[in-house]
Coordinates of C-alpha atoms and ligand atoms in Angstrom, one line a residue:
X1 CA 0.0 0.0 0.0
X2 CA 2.9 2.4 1.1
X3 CA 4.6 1.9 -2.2
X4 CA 1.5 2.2 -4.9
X5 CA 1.1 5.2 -3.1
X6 CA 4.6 6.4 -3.6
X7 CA 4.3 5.3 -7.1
X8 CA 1.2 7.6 -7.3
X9 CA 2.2 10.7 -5.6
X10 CA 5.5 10.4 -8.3
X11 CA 2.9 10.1 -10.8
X12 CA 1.1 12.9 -10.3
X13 CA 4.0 14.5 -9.8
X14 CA 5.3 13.5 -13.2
X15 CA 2.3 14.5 -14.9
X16 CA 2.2 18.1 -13.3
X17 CA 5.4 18.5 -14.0
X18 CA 6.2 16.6 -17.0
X19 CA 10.2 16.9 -18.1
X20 CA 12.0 16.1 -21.7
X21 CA 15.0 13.6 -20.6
X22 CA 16.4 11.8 -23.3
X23 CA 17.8 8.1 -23.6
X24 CA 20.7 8.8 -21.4
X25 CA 18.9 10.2 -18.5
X26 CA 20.0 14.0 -19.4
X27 CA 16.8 16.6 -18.8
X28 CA 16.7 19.3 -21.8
X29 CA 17.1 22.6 -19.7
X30 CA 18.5 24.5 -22.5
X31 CA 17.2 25.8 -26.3
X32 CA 19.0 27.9 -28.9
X33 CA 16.2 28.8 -30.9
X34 CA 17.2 30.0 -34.5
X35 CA 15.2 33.0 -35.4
X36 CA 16.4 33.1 -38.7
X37 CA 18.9 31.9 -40.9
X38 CA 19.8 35.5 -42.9
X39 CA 22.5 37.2 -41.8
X40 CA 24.7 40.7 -42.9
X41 CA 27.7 39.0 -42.1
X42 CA 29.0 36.0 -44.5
X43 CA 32.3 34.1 -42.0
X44 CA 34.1 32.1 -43.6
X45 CA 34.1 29.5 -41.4
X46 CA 29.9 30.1 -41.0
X47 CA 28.9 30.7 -45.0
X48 CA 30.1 30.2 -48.7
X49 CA 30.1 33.2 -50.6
X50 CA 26.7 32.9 -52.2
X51 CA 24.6 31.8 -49.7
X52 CA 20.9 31.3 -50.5
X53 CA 18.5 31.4 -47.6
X54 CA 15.0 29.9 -46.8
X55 CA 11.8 31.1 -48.7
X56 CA 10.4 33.1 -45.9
X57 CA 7.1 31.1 -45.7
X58 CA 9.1 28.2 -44.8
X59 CA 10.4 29.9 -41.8
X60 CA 8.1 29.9 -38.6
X61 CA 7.0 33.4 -37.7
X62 CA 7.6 34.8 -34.4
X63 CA 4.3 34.1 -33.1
X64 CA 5.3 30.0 -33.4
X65 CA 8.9 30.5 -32.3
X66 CA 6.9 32.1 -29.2
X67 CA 4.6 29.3 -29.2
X68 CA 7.7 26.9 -29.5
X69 CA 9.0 28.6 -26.4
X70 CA 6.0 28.4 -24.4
X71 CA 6.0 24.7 -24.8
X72 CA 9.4 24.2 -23.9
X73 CA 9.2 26.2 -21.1
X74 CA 5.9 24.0 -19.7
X75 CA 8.4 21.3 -19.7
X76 CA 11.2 22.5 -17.8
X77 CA 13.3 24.5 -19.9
X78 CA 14.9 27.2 -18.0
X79 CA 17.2 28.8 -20.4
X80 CA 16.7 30.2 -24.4
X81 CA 19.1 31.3 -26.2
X82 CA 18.6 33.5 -29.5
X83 CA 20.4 32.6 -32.3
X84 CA 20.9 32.8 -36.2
X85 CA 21.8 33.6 -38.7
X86 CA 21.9 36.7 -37.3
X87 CA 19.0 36.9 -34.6
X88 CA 18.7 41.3 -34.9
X89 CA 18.5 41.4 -38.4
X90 CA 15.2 39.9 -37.7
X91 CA 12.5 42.2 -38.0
X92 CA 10.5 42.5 -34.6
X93 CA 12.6 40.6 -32.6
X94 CA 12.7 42.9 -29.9
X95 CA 8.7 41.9 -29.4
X96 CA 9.6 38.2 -29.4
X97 CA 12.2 38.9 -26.5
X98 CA 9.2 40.6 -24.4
X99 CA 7.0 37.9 -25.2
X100 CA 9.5 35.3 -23.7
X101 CA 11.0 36.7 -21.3
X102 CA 8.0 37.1 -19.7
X103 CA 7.6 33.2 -19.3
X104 CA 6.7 32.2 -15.8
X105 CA 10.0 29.1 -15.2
X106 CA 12.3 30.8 -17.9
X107 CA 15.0 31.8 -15.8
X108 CA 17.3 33.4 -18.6
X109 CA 17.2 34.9 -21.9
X110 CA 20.0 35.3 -23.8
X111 CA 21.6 35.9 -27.1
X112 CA 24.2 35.4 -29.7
X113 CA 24.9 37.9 -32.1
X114 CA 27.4 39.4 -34.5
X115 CA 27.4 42.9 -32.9
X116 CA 26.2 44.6 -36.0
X117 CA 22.9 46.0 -34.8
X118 CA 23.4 46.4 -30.8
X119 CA 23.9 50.3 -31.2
X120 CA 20.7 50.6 -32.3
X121 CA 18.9 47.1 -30.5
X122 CA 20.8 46.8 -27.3
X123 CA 18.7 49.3 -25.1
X124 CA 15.5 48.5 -26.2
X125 CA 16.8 44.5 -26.0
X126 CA 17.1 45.4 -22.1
X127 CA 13.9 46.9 -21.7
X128 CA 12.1 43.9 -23.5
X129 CA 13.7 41.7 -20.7
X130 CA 17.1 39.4 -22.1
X131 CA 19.1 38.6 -19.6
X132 CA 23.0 38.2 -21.0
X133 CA 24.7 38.9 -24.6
X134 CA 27.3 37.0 -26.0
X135 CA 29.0 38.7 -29.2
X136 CA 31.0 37.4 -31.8
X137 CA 34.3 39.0 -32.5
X138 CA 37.4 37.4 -33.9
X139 CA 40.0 40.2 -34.9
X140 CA 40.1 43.5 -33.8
X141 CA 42.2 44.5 -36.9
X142 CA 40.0 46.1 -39.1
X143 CA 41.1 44.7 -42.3
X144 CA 41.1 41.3 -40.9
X145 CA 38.0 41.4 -39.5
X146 CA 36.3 42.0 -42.9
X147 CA 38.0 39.8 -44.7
X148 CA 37.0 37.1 -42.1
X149 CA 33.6 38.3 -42.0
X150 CA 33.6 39.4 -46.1
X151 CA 31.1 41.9 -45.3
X152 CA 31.3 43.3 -41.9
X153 CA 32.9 46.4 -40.5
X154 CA 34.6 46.4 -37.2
X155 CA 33.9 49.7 -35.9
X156 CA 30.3 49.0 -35.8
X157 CA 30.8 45.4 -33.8
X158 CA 32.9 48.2 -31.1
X159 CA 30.1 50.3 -30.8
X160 CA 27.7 47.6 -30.6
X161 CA 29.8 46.3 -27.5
X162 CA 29.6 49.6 -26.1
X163 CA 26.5 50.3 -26.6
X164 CA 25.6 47.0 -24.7
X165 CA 27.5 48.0 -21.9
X166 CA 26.0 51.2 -21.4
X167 CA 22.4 49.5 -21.6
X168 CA 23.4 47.8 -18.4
X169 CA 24.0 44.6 -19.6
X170 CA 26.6 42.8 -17.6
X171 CA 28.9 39.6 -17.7
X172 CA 28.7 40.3 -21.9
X173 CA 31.0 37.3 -23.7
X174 CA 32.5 37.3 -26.1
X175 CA 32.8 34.5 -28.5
X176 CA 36.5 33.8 -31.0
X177 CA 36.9 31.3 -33.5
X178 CA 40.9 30.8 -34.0
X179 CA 41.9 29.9 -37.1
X180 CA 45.6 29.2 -38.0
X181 CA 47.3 30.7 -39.8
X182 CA 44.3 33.4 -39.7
X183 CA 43.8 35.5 -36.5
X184 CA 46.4 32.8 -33.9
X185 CA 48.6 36.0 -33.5
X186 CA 45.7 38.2 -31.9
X187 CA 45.1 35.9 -29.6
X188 CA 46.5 37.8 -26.9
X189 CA 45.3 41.3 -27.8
X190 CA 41.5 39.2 -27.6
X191 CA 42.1 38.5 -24.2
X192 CA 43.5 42.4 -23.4
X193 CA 41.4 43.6 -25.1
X194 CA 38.6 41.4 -22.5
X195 CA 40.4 42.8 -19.5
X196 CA 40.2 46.4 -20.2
X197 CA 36.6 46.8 -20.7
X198 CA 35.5 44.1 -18.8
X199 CA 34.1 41.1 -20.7
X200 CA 34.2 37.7 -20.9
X201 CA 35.3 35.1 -24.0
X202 CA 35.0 32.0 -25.1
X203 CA 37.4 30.5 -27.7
X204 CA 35.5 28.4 -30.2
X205 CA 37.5 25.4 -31.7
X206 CA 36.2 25.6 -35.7
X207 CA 33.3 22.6 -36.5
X208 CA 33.5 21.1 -39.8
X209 CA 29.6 22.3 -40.2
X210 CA 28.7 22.6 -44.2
X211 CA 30.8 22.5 -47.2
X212 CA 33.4 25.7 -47.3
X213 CA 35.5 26.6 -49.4
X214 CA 37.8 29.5 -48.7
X215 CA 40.1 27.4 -46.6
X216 CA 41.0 23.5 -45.8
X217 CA 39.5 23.1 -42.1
X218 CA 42.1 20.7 -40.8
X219 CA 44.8 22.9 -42.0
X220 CA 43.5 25.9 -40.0
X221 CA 42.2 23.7 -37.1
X222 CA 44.2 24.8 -33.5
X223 CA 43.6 23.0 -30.3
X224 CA 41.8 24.9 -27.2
X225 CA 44.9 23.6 -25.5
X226 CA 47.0 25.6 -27.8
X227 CA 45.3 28.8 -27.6
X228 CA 44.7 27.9 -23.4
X229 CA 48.7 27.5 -23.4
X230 CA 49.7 30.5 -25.2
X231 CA 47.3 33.0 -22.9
X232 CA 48.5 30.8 -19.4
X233 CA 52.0 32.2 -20.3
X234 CA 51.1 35.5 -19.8
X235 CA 48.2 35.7 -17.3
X236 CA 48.4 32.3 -15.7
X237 CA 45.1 30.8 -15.9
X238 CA 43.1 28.7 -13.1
X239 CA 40.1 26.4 -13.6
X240 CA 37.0 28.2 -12.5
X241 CA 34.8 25.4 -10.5
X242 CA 31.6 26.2 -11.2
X243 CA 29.6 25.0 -14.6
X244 CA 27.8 27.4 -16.3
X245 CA 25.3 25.1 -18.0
X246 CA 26.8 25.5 -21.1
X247 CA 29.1 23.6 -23.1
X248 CA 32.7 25.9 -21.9
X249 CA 35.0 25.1 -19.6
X250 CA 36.1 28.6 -17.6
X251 CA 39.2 29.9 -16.7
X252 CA 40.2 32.9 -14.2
X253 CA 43.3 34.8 -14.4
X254 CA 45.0 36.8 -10.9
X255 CA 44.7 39.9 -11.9
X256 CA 41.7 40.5 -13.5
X257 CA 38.0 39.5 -12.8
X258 CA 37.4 38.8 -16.8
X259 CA 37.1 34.9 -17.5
X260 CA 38.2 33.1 -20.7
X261 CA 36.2 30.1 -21.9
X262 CA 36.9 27.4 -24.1
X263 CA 34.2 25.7 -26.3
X264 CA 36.4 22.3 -27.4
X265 CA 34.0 20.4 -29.6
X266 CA 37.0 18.1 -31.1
X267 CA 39.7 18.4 -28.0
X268 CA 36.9 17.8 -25.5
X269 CA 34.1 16.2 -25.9
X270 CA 31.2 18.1 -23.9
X271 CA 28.1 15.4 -24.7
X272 CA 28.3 13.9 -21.3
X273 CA 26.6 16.5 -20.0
X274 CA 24.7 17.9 -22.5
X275 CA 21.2 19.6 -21.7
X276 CA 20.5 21.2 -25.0
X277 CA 18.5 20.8 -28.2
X278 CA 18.3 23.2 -30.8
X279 CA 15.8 24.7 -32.9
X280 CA 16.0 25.7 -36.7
X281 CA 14.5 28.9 -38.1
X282 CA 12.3 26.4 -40.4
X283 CA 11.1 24.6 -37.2
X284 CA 13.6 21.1 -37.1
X285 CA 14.1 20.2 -33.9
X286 CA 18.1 19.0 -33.7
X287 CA 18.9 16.9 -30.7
X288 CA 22.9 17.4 -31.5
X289 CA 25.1 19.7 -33.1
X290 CA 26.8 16.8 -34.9
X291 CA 24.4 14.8 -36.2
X292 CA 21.2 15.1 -38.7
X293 CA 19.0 13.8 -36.2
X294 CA 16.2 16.1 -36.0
X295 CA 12.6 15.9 -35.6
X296 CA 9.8 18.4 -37.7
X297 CA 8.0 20.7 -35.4
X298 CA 6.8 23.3 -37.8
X299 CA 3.9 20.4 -38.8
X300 CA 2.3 20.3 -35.4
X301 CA 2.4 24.1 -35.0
X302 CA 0.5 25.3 -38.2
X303 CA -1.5 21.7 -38.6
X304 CA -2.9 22.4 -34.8
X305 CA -2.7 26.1 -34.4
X306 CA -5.1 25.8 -31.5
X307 CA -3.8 22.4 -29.6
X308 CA -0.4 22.0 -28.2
X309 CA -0.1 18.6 -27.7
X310 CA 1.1 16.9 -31.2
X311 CA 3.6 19.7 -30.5
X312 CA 4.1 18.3 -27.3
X313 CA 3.7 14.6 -28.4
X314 CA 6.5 15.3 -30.7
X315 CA 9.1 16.3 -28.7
X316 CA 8.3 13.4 -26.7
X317 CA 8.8 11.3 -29.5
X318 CA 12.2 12.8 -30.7
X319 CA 13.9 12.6 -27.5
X320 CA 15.0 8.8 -27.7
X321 CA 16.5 10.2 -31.1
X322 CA 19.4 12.2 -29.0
X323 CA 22.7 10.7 -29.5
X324 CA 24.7 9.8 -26.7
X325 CA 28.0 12.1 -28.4
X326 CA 29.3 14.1 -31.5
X327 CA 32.0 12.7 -33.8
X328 CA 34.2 15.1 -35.7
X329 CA 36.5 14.5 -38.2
X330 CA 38.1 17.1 -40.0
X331 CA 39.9 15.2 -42.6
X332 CA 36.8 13.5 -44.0
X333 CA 33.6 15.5 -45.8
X334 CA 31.7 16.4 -43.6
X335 CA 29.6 14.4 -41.9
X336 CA 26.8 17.4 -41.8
X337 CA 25.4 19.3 -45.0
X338 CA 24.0 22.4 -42.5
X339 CA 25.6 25.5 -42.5
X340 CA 26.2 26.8 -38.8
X341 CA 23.9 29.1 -39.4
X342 CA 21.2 27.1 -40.2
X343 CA 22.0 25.2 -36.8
X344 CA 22.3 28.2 -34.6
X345 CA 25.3 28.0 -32.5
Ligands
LIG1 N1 25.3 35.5 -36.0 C1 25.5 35.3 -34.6 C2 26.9 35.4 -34.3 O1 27.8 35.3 -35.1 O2 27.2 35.5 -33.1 C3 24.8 34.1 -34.1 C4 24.9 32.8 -34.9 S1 26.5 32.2 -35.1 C5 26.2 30.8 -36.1 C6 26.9 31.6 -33.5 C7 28.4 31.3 -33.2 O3 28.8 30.2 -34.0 C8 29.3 32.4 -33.5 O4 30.1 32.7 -32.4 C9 30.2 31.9 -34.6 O5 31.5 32.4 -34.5 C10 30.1 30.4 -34.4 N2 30.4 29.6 -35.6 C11 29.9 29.7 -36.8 N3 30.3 28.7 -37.6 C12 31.1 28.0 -36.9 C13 31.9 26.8 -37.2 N4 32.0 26.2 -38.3 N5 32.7 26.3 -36.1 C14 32.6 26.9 -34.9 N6 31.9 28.0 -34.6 C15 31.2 28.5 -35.6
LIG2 FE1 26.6 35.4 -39.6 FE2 27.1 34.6 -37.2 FE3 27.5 33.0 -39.3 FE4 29.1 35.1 -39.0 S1 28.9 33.4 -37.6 S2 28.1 34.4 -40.9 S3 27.7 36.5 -38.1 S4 25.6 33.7 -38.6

């Protein structure tokens, strides 16, 4: 009797509070939703040249990316994270940021973004509600920096930061894909630069997402423990304990209260852990950033416009589909046909 009440009360419990954990026991906490997959910015590790992007019918409006928010949140998501593409060159975006950040159980809102638009987004971002702003910057030599974005301009990124700052937006990120051979020899003035205005990075090992071809990947391809190695020369660097929920592993340095983060998708393997699924612009549910394994939600949310649950029913269904790991292999083709920014990173 004692136990088939136990079993009941967890139940009920269950189906009050009903979570999306996959095959390996891990609980989805965390989204990156895609907003779009456009961007003003071509990388050359992100994009070919002559990108051509979705039909915009084909990509969900931001009532359903709401809707897909909503729904996660109900079952235990705590943390969204904008991406792209490019999530500000989305029109509107600043209502979906209100709209979600006003989700009773989301605990924080943040974004991903080139920089481009903040001088004119980042206050009303602020006043819509996000929580935390990682931005993309890999040189901070203006000549580099277009030639590694093809089209972007370096001042604006700058004032973007600043103009983040002076919204009031605090621990901002930033996020540096080394390539060798490319931008290896900045890698100092990225973390200076960090200290004097105080920020945070991450260094991004490059993932063999899409087919490119303005460079070899495994010829430009530098360890975190590299980059880690040449920085803990100069500003020695200790391990920070605490996890962030994300997929870097923090480092402080003695003399400063920045951080500096490494995102090691080929030196270390961060599956064990992982609590994050992603979601496309066009609605695909992808339960890993190295595999195709993806589920359609963009069916349930204009087939039911007015019932959740095949939405819900589905990502029931595509959890089982989550891998346990990634595999990347820079010397073969790669494994995955999607550009990064059709994944949102
Ligand atoms: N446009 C925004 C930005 O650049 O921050 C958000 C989307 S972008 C795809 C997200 C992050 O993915 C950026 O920090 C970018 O540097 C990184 N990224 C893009 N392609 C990558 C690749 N092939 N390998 C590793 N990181 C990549
Ligand atoms: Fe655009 Fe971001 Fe990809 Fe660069 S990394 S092309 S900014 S989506």
């Amino acid at each position: 009797k004692q136990y088939s009440s136990y079993y009941l009360q967890a139940y009920t419990f269950f189906m009050s509070n009903p979570a999306l954990i996959d095959g390996f026991g891990r609980q989805i906490t965390y989204v990156r939703l895609s907003v779009t997959d456009r961007c003003d910015f071509r990388c050359v590790y992100c994009m070919s040249e002559d990108m051509v992007f979705l039909p915009r019918q084909q990509i969900l409006s931001l009532e359903e990316l709401y809707r897909v928010g909503r729904v996660l949140v109900s079952l235990g998501v705590s943390k969204i994270r904008l991406t792209g593409g490019e999530p500000l060159v989305r029109q509107n975006i600043v209502w979906l940021v209100e709209k979600l950040a006003s989700l009773q159980g989301l605990k924080e809102l943040t974004l991903t973004t080139n920089g481009s638009q903040l001088a004119r987004l980042a206050k009303p971002l602020k006043e819509a509600g996000l929580s935390r702003i990682n931005i993309s910057l890999d040189s901070l030599q203006e000549d580099r920096f277009r030639d590694m974005t093809r089209t972007g301009k370096l001042s604006e990124v700058l004032e973007g930061i600043e103009a983040a700052q002076q919204a009031g937006f605090q621990h901002i990120k930033l996020n540096s894909v080394i390539l060798k051979g490319k931008n290896d020899d900045e890698i100092l003035d990225l973390v200076n630069f960090i200290r004097q205005n105080q920020l945070d990075i991450a260094f991004i090992e490059e993932m063999p997402l899409g087919v490119i071809t303005e460079h070899q990947r495994a010829e430009t391809y530098i360890s975190n423990d590299q980059v880690r190695h040449s920085i803990d020369q100069f500003y020695p660097l200790t391990a920070v304990s605490e996890s962030t929920g994300g997929p870097a592993r923090y480092y402080h340095m003695n003399d400063s209260n920045s951080r500096v983060g490494f995102i090691s998708p080929h030196s270390h393997n961060f599956c064990g852990s992982c609590n994050r699924v992603r979601v496309t612009a066009e609605g695909r549910l992808l339960l890993c950033l190295g595999n195709e394994h993806s589920a359609d939600l963009k069916a349930p949310l204009r087939d039911f416009p007015n019932d959740d649950q095949p939405l819900i029913d589905t990502l029931f269904n595509a959890l089982p589909l989550k891998p346990e790991k990634h595999h990347f292999d820079l010397n073969d083709e790669p494994q995955i046909v999607r550009f990064m920014n059709m994944t949102g990173g």
